[in-house]
mmCIF file of C-alpha atoms in Angstrom:
data_model
loop_
_atom_site.group_PDB
_atom_site.id
_atom_site.type_symbol
_atom_site.label_atom_id
_atom_site.label_comp_id
_atom_site.label_asym_id
_atom_site.label_seq_id
_atom_site.Cartn_x
_atom_site.Cartn_y
_atom_site.Cartn_z
ATOM 1 C CA MET A 22 153.958 -178.212 -56.789
ATOM 2 C CA ARG A 23 150.922 -179.791 -55.143
ATOM 3 C CA ASP A 24 147.747 -177.766 -54.763
ATOM 4 C CA THR A 25 147.127 -179.183 -51.285
ATOM 5 C CA PRO A 26 149.644 -179.912 -48.528
ATOM 6 C CA ALA A 27 150.088 -183.597 -47.684
ATOM 7 C CA ASP A 28 151.557 -182.947 -44.243
ATOM 8 C CA GLN A 29 153.479 -180.411 -42.204
ATOM 9 C CA ALA A 30 156.637 -181.117 -44.186
ATOM 10 C CA GLU A 31 155.081 -179.234 -47.113
ATOM 11 C CA LEU A 32 154.128 -176.290 -44.926
ATOM 12 C CA ARG A 33 157.641 -174.882 -44.896
ATOM 13 C CA GLY A 34 159.113 -172.019 -46.833
ATOM 14 C CA ASP A 35 160.756 -173.077 -50.097
ATOM 15 C CA CYS A 36 162.823 -170.080 -51.167
ATOM 16 C CA GLU A 37 163.729 -171.742 -54.472
ATOM 17 C CA GLN A 38 160.067 -171.527 -55.514
ATOM 18 C CA CYS A 39 159.442 -168.036 -54.140
ATOM 19 C CA PHE A 40 160.180 -164.544 -55.424
ATOM 20 C CA GLY A 41 161.653 -163.319 -52.136
ATOM 21 C CA LEU A 42 158.243 -162.093 -50.995
ATOM 22 C CA CYS A 43 159.095 -161.916 -47.291
ATOM 23 C CA CYS A 44 162.087 -159.722 -48.213
ATOM 24 C CA VAL A 45 159.849 -157.230 -50.002
ATOM 25 C CA ALA A 46 156.239 -157.372 -48.824
ATOM 26 C CA LEU A 47 156.897 -157.199 -45.080
ATOM 27 C CA PRO A 48 158.121 -154.152 -43.129
ATOM 28 C CA PHE A 49 160.689 -154.204 -40.353
ATOM 29 C CA ALA A 50 162.115 -151.628 -37.982
ATOM 30 C CA ARG A 51 165.647 -151.060 -36.750
ATOM 31 C CA SER A 52 165.928 -153.093 -33.547
ATOM 32 C CA ALA A 53 167.729 -156.038 -32.006
ATOM 33 C CA ASP A 54 166.209 -158.141 -34.796
ATOM 34 C CA PHE A 55 166.920 -155.886 -37.788
ATOM 35 C CA ALA A 56 169.844 -153.598 -38.540
ATOM 36 C CA VAL A 57 167.812 -151.077 -40.568
ATOM 37 C CA ASP A 58 164.296 -149.794 -41.201
ATOM 38 C CA LYS A 59 162.373 -151.066 -44.226
ATOM 39 C CA PRO A 60 158.803 -150.186 -45.218
ATOM 40 C CA ALA A 61 156.359 -152.732 -46.618
ATOM 41 C CA GLY A 62 156.634 -153.160 -50.375
ATOM 42 C CA LYS A 63 160.260 -152.063 -50.622
ATOM 43 C CA PRO A 64 162.891 -154.720 -51.431
ATOM 44 C CA CYS A 65 165.457 -155.332 -48.713
ATOM 45 C CA ALA A 66 168.857 -153.925 -49.710
ATOM 46 C CA ASN A 67 170.297 -157.428 -49.316
ATOM 47 C CA LEU A 68 167.898 -159.005 -51.834
ATOM 48 C CA ARG A 69 169.618 -159.864 -55.105
ATOM 49 C CA GLU A 70 168.101 -159.904 -58.591
ATOM 50 C CA ASP A 71 167.769 -163.702 -58.438
ATOM 51 C CA HIS A 72 165.610 -163.345 -55.280
ATOM 52 C CA ARG A 73 168.350 -164.727 -53.045
ATOM 53 C CA CYS A 74 169.685 -163.058 -49.937
ATOM 54 C CA GLY A 75 173.154 -161.622 -50.416
ATOM 55 C CA ILE A 76 174.094 -162.136 -46.755
ATOM 56 C CA HIS A 77 172.139 -165.315 -45.996
ATOM 57 C CA ALA A 78 175.111 -167.037 -44.361
ATOM 58 C CA ARG A 79 175.870 -163.950 -42.221
ATOM 59 C CA LEU A 80 172.397 -162.726 -41.263
ATOM 60 C CA ARG A 81 172.911 -162.957 -37.508
ATOM 61 C CA GLN A 82 176.357 -161.397 -37.668
ATOM 62 C CA GLN A 83 175.016 -158.533 -39.820
ATOM 63 C CA GLY A 84 172.174 -157.745 -37.388
ATOM 64 C CA PHE A 85 169.305 -159.506 -39.162
ATOM 65 C CA THR A 86 168.397 -162.113 -36.566
ATOM 66 C CA GLY A 87 164.716 -161.549 -37.350
ATOM 67 C CA CYS A 88 165.215 -163.028 -40.803
ATOM 68 C CA THR A 89 166.656 -166.246 -39.370
ATOM 69 C CA VAL A 90 163.602 -166.652 -37.146
ATOM 70 C CA TYR A 91 160.935 -166.063 -39.776
ATOM 71 C CA ASP A 92 159.127 -168.793 -41.705
ATOM 72 C CA CYS A 93 156.195 -168.321 -44.096
ATOM 73 C CA PHE A 94 154.810 -171.866 -43.620
ATOM 74 C CA GLY A 95 154.994 -172.347 -47.379
ATOM 75 C CA ALA A 96 152.914 -169.281 -48.230
ATOM 76 C CA GLY A 97 155.715 -167.757 -50.306
ATOM 77 C CA GLN A 98 155.773 -170.509 -52.899
ATOM 78 C CA LYS A 99 151.962 -170.794 -52.863
ATOM 79 C CA VAL A 100 151.533 -167.111 -53.740
ATOM 80 C CA SER A 101 154.432 -167.109 -56.215
ATOM 81 C CA GLN A 102 153.646 -170.283 -58.131
ATOM 82 C CA ILE A 103 149.896 -170.833 -57.698
ATOM 83 C CA THR A 104 148.095 -167.613 -56.797
ATOM 84 C CA PHE A 105 150.063 -165.620 -59.374
ATOM 85 C CA GLY A 106 150.991 -168.474 -61.689
ATOM 86 C CA GLY A 107 154.752 -168.018 -61.498
ATOM 87 C CA ARG A 108 154.694 -164.352 -62.521
ATOM 88 C CA ASP A 109 157.514 -162.415 -60.877
ATOM 89 C CA TRP A 110 156.624 -159.207 -59.021
ATOM 90 C CA ARG A 111 159.549 -157.526 -60.793
ATOM 91 C CA THR A 112 157.801 -157.920 -64.149
ATOM 92 C CA GLY A 113 154.574 -156.327 -65.250
ATOM 93 C CA PRO A 114 152.886 -153.157 -63.961
ATOM 94 C CA PRO A 115 153.282 -151.869 -60.364
ATOM 95 C CA GLU A 116 149.713 -152.975 -59.661
ATOM 96 C CA HIS A 117 150.763 -156.606 -60.098
ATOM 97 C CA ALA A 118 153.463 -156.260 -57.444
ATOM 98 C CA ARG A 119 151.140 -154.399 -55.072
ATOM 99 C CA ARG A 120 148.493 -157.130 -55.285
ATOM 100 C CA MET A 121 151.089 -159.823 -54.638
ATOM 101 C CA PHE A 122 152.443 -158.000 -51.585
ATOM 102 C CA GLU A 123 148.912 -157.548 -50.200
ATOM 103 C CA VAL A 124 147.991 -161.198 -50.682
ATOM 104 C CA PHE A 125 151.160 -162.729 -49.229
ATOM 105 C CA PRO A 126 150.489 -161.862 -45.539
ATOM 106 C CA VAL A 127 146.933 -163.193 -45.880
ATOM 107 C CA VAL A 128 148.054 -166.547 -47.266
ATOM 108 C CA ARG A 129 150.808 -166.711 -44.673
ATOM 109 C CA GLN A 130 148.211 -166.525 -41.883
ATOM 110 C CA LEU A 131 146.146 -169.235 -43.551
ATOM 111 C CA HIS A 132 149.176 -171.478 -43.920
ATOM 112 C CA GLU A 133 149.998 -171.060 -40.242
ATOM 113 C CA LEU A 134 146.485 -172.283 -39.474
ATOM 114 C CA LEU A 135 147.070 -175.224 -41.822
ATOM 115 C CA TRP A 136 150.133 -176.128 -39.751
ATOM 116 C CA TYR A 137 148.129 -176.181 -36.508
ATOM 117 C CA LEU A 138 145.155 -178.007 -38.014
ATOM 118 C CA THR A 139 147.377 -180.651 -39.609
ATOM 119 C CA GLU A 140 148.998 -181.351 -36.254
ATOM 120 C CA ALA A 141 145.681 -181.391 -34.401
ATOM 121 C CA ALA A 142 144.168 -183.817 -36.913
ATOM 122 C CA GLN A 143 147.020 -186.236 -36.167
ATOM 123 C CA LEU A 144 146.600 -186.198 -32.373
ATOM 124 C CA PRO A 145 145.154 -189.564 -31.250
ATOM 125 C CA ALA A 146 143.516 -187.933 -28.233
ATOM 126 C CA ALA A 147 141.645 -185.516 -30.503
ATOM 127 C CA ARG A 148 139.884 -188.358 -32.335
ATOM 128 C CA PRO A 149 136.397 -187.184 -31.217
ATOM 129 C CA ILE A 150 136.823 -184.016 -33.313
ATOM 130 C CA HIS A 151 139.003 -185.388 -36.133
ATOM 131 C CA GLN A 152 136.192 -184.971 -38.649
ATOM 132 C CA ASP A 153 135.676 -181.333 -37.668
ATOM 133 C CA LEU A 154 139.408 -180.738 -37.888
ATOM 134 C CA ARG A 155 139.623 -182.303 -41.345
ATOM 135 C CA GLU A 156 136.733 -180.168 -42.565
ATOM 136 C CA ALA A 157 138.412 -177.034 -41.191
ATOM 137 C CA LEU A 158 141.654 -178.125 -42.833
ATOM 138 C CA GLU A 159 139.974 -178.543 -46.208
ATOM 139 C CA LYS A 160 138.152 -175.220 -45.872
ATOM 140 C CA THR A 161 141.367 -173.398 -44.991
ATOM 141 C CA GLU A 162 143.167 -174.934 -47.951
ATOM 142 C CA ARG A 163 140.343 -173.857 -50.279
ATOM 143 C CA LEU A 164 140.683 -170.315 -48.971
ATOM 144 C CA THR A 165 144.397 -170.273 -49.847
ATOM 145 C CA LEU A 166 143.481 -171.132 -53.454
ATOM 146 C CA GLN A 167 141.198 -168.153 -53.965
ATOM 147 C CA THR A 168 141.908 -165.421 -56.486
ATOM 148 C CA PRO A 169 144.005 -162.398 -55.462
ATOM 149 C CA ALA A 170 140.844 -160.247 -55.369
ATOM 150 C CA GLU A 171 139.096 -162.711 -53.059
ATOM 151 C CA LEU A 172 142.106 -163.064 -50.784
ATOM 152 C CA ARG A 173 142.460 -159.297 -50.398
ATOM 153 C CA THR A 174 138.928 -159.036 -48.978
ATOM 154 C CA LEU A 175 139.006 -162.219 -46.884
ATOM 155 C CA ASP A 176 138.206 -161.794 -43.187
ATOM 156 C CA VAL A 177 141.117 -163.846 -41.886
ATOM 157 C CA GLY A 178 140.361 -162.869 -38.292
ATOM 158 C CA ALA A 179 136.905 -164.416 -38.408
ATOM 159 C CA HIS A 180 138.244 -167.628 -39.888
ATOM 160 C CA ARG A 181 141.037 -167.743 -37.308
ATOM 161 C CA GLN A 182 138.439 -167.547 -34.522
ATOM 162 C CA GLU A 183 136.594 -170.539 -35.968
ATOM 163 C CA VAL A 184 139.786 -172.551 -36.229
ATOM 164 C CA ASN A 185 140.985 -171.490 -32.784
ATOM 165 C CA ALA A 186 137.849 -172.906 -31.176
ATOM 166 C CA LEU A 187 138.710 -176.313 -32.640
ATOM 167 C CA LEU A 188 142.358 -176.036 -31.665
ATOM 168 C CA LEU A 189 141.353 -175.293 -28.078
ATOM 169 C CA LYS A 190 139.230 -178.445 -28.012
ATOM 170 C CA ALA A 191 142.088 -180.477 -29.475
ATOM 171 C CA SER A 192 144.463 -179.066 -26.853
ATOM 172 C CA ASP A 193 142.067 -179.899 -23.996
ATOM 173 C CA LEU A 194 141.692 -183.455 -25.272
ATOM 174 C CA ALA A 195 145.447 -183.944 -25.698
ATOM 175 C CA ARG A 196 146.203 -182.636 -22.208
ATOM 176 C CA ALA A 197 143.295 -184.357 -20.452
ATOM 177 C CA GLY A 198 145.447 -187.290 -19.329
ATOM 178 C CA PHE A 199 147.606 -185.082 -17.134
ATOM 179 C CA ARG A 200 145.349 -184.823 -14.108
ATOM 180 C CA GLY A 201 146.255 -181.953 -11.867
ATOM 181 C CA ARG A 202 148.566 -180.567 -14.546
ATOM 182 C CA ARG A 203 146.095 -178.852 -16.867
ATOM 183 C CA LYS A 204 146.822 -175.463 -15.377
ATOM 184 C CA ASP A 205 145.937 -172.638 -17.735
ATOM 185 C CA ARG A 206 148.730 -170.082 -18.028
ATOM 186 C CA ARG A 207 147.459 -168.519 -21.244
ATOM 187 C CA GLY A 208 149.058 -165.144 -21.850
ATOM 188 C CA ALA A 209 151.053 -165.365 -18.615
ATOM 189 C CA ASP A 210 153.935 -162.933 -18.114
ATOM 190 C CA LEU A 211 156.880 -165.282 -17.576
ATOM 191 C CA VAL A 212 159.583 -163.008 -18.961
ATOM 192 C CA GLY A 213 162.884 -164.078 -17.436
ATOM 193 C CA ALA A 214 161.147 -166.727 -15.304
ATOM 194 C CA ARG A 215 163.354 -169.323 -13.632
ATOM 195 C CA LEU A 216 161.791 -172.635 -14.615
ATOM 196 C CA LYS A 217 164.886 -174.798 -14.763
ATOM 197 C CA GLY A 218 163.952 -178.475 -14.649
ATOM 198 C CA ALA A 219 160.247 -177.650 -14.286
ATOM 199 C CA ASP A 220 157.658 -180.329 -15.034
ATOM 200 C CA LEU A 221 155.319 -178.439 -17.373
ATOM 201 C CA ARG A 222 153.603 -181.416 -18.970
ATOM 202 C CA GLY A 223 149.961 -180.821 -19.858
ATOM 203 C CA ILE A 224 150.024 -177.112 -19.025
ATOM 204 C CA SER A 225 148.664 -174.489 -21.399
ATOM 205 C CA LEU A 226 151.208 -171.770 -22.154
ATOM 206 C CA ARG A 227 149.239 -170.361 -25.081
ATOM 207 C CA GLY A 228 150.412 -166.854 -25.849
ATOM 208 C CA ALA A 229 152.613 -166.791 -22.747
ATOM 209 C CA TYR A 230 155.568 -164.415 -22.650
ATOM 210 C CA LEU A 231 158.627 -166.581 -22.019
ATOM 211 C CA ILE A 232 161.216 -164.123 -23.317
ATOM 212 C CA ALA A 233 164.662 -164.960 -21.870
ATOM 213 C CA ALA A 234 163.094 -167.462 -19.467
ATOM 214 C CA ASP A 235 165.240 -170.288 -18.124
ATOM 215 C CA LEU A 236 163.636 -173.587 -19.175
ATOM 216 C CA THR A 237 166.830 -175.624 -19.168
ATOM 217 C CA GLY A 238 166.004 -179.261 -18.566
ATOM 218 C CA ALA A 239 162.265 -178.524 -18.432
ATOM 219 C CA ASP A 240 159.734 -181.179 -19.471
ATOM 220 C CA LEU A 241 157.420 -179.608 -22.056
ATOM 221 C CA ARG A 242 155.792 -182.743 -23.416
ATOM 222 C CA ASN A 243 152.112 -182.182 -24.190
ATOM 223 C CA THR A 244 152.484 -178.526 -23.250
ATOM 224 C CA ASP A 245 150.369 -176.199 -25.396
ATOM 225 C CA LEU A 246 152.780 -173.613 -26.812
ATOM 226 C CA ILE A 247 150.660 -172.043 -29.526
ATOM 227 C CA GLY A 248 151.598 -168.378 -29.848
ATOM 228 C CA ALA A 249 154.057 -168.487 -26.926
ATOM 229 C CA ASP A 250 156.888 -165.948 -27.219
ATOM 230 C CA LEU A 251 160.106 -167.960 -26.977
ATOM 231 C CA ARG A 252 162.588 -165.255 -27.921
ATOM 232 C CA ASP A 253 165.903 -166.051 -26.205
ATOM 233 C CA THR A 254 164.183 -168.695 -24.061
ATOM 234 C CA ASP A 255 166.837 -171.126 -22.838
ATOM 235 C CA LEU A 256 165.711 -174.620 -23.854
ATOM 236 C CA ALA A 257 169.011 -176.386 -23.262
ATOM 237 C CA ASP A 258 168.362 -180.054 -22.427
ATOM 238 C CA ALA A 259 164.598 -179.416 -22.441
ATOM 239 C CA ASP A 260 162.195 -182.063 -23.766
ATOM 240 C CA LEU A 261 159.766 -180.735 -26.402
ATOM 241 C CA THR A 262 159.201 -184.011 -28.267
ATOM 242 C CA ASP A 263 155.404 -183.918 -27.911
ATOM 243 C CA ALA A 264 154.917 -180.189 -27.349
ATOM 244 C CA LEU A 265 151.607 -179.045 -28.823
ATOM 245 C CA PHE A 266 151.501 -176.544 -31.701
ATOM 246 C CA LEU A 267 155.180 -175.604 -31.555
ATOM 247 C CA THR A 268 156.415 -173.965 -34.760
ATOM 248 C CA GLN A 269 159.785 -173.542 -36.435
ATOM 249 C CA PRO A 270 159.849 -169.750 -35.916
ATOM 250 C CA GLN A 271 159.369 -170.269 -32.172
ATOM 251 C CA LEU A 272 162.174 -172.794 -32.084
ATOM 252 C CA ASN A 273 164.434 -170.531 -34.150
ATOM 253 C CA ALA A 274 163.855 -167.672 -31.715
ATOM 254 C CA ALA A 275 164.898 -169.753 -28.705
ATOM 255 C CA LYS A 276 168.244 -171.018 -27.461
ATOM 256 C CA GLY A 277 169.037 -174.723 -27.281
ATOM 257 C CA ASN A 278 171.812 -177.276 -27.338
ATOM 258 C CA ALA A 279 172.566 -180.824 -28.412
ATOM 259 C CA GLY A 280 170.525 -182.122 -25.489
ATOM 260 C CA THR A 281 167.321 -180.298 -26.483
ATOM 261 C CA LYS A 282 164.722 -182.760 -27.763
ATOM 262 C CA VAL A 283 162.556 -181.348 -30.543
ATOM 263 C CA PRO A 284 159.492 -182.725 -32.393
ATOM 264 C CA ASN A 285 160.187 -184.788 -35.507
ATOM 265 C CA SER A 286 158.228 -182.282 -37.584
ATOM 266 C CA LEU A 287 160.711 -179.488 -36.800
ATOM 267 C CA THR A 288 164.380 -178.856 -37.581
ATOM 268 C CA ARG A 289 167.048 -178.164 -35.003
ATOM 269 C CA PRO A 290 168.166 -174.538 -35.577
ATOM 270 C CA VAL A 291 171.662 -174.221 -37.023
ATOM 271 C CA HIS A 292 172.628 -171.430 -34.639
ATOM 272 C CA TRP A 293 172.152 -173.768 -31.648
ATOM 273 C CA ASP A 294 175.224 -175.700 -32.747
ATOM 274 C CA ALA A 295 177.111 -172.495 -33.442
#
């Protein structure tokens, strides 16, 4: 395993190199996304001894849709193989497992920032701040390689604010060419909104609530979607080829079809075909 990610392709969860950390460290509550309650630090009842999910092929049918949406951005294998040197949480004293479970969410946040920074640093329009983005990328990667003790005390929120300022600049630069279309709808409540066929190019939908919204046939090229809630958003025949800061979990949470155009860096969700 590399110590530094070469591109976004390496910022994806690799369950073969992980000890099922997301299935143990994270809590979930009985809801439409999870069939049961599970506290943080307790292994999911479906997790097998080999760290594989016993119902992986039937997660949605068994009421665990939330698991099919989640992605750790490669933090699971980083913590498992690098931070803790390949030592399984099942072995050793309870303190070892507790430290691993505390560190995993921290590294996951850092890896999400790596995803955004890597994309921003590749945007031609963001060339004026490419150097700043590369420096932030290198700093974030160094933070992921800290010791467990250092990671546990890291102020991730403060670092996220620094990175977010750069990402905002990159977004403004990338959307600058869409005159009259740079409308800011950050955090907008668009739950169930009817936006079929809408031309949303160059608009900021950062943190917008688009739950169950109808975006069929919508043009979302160069639309800033960082943090947008796309649960059950209908993206059938929508064009997201150049959408800004779209992630795999967002795509997994949405609905789409064969006509939905997705960025090359992302994978078409299997359940869309189903």
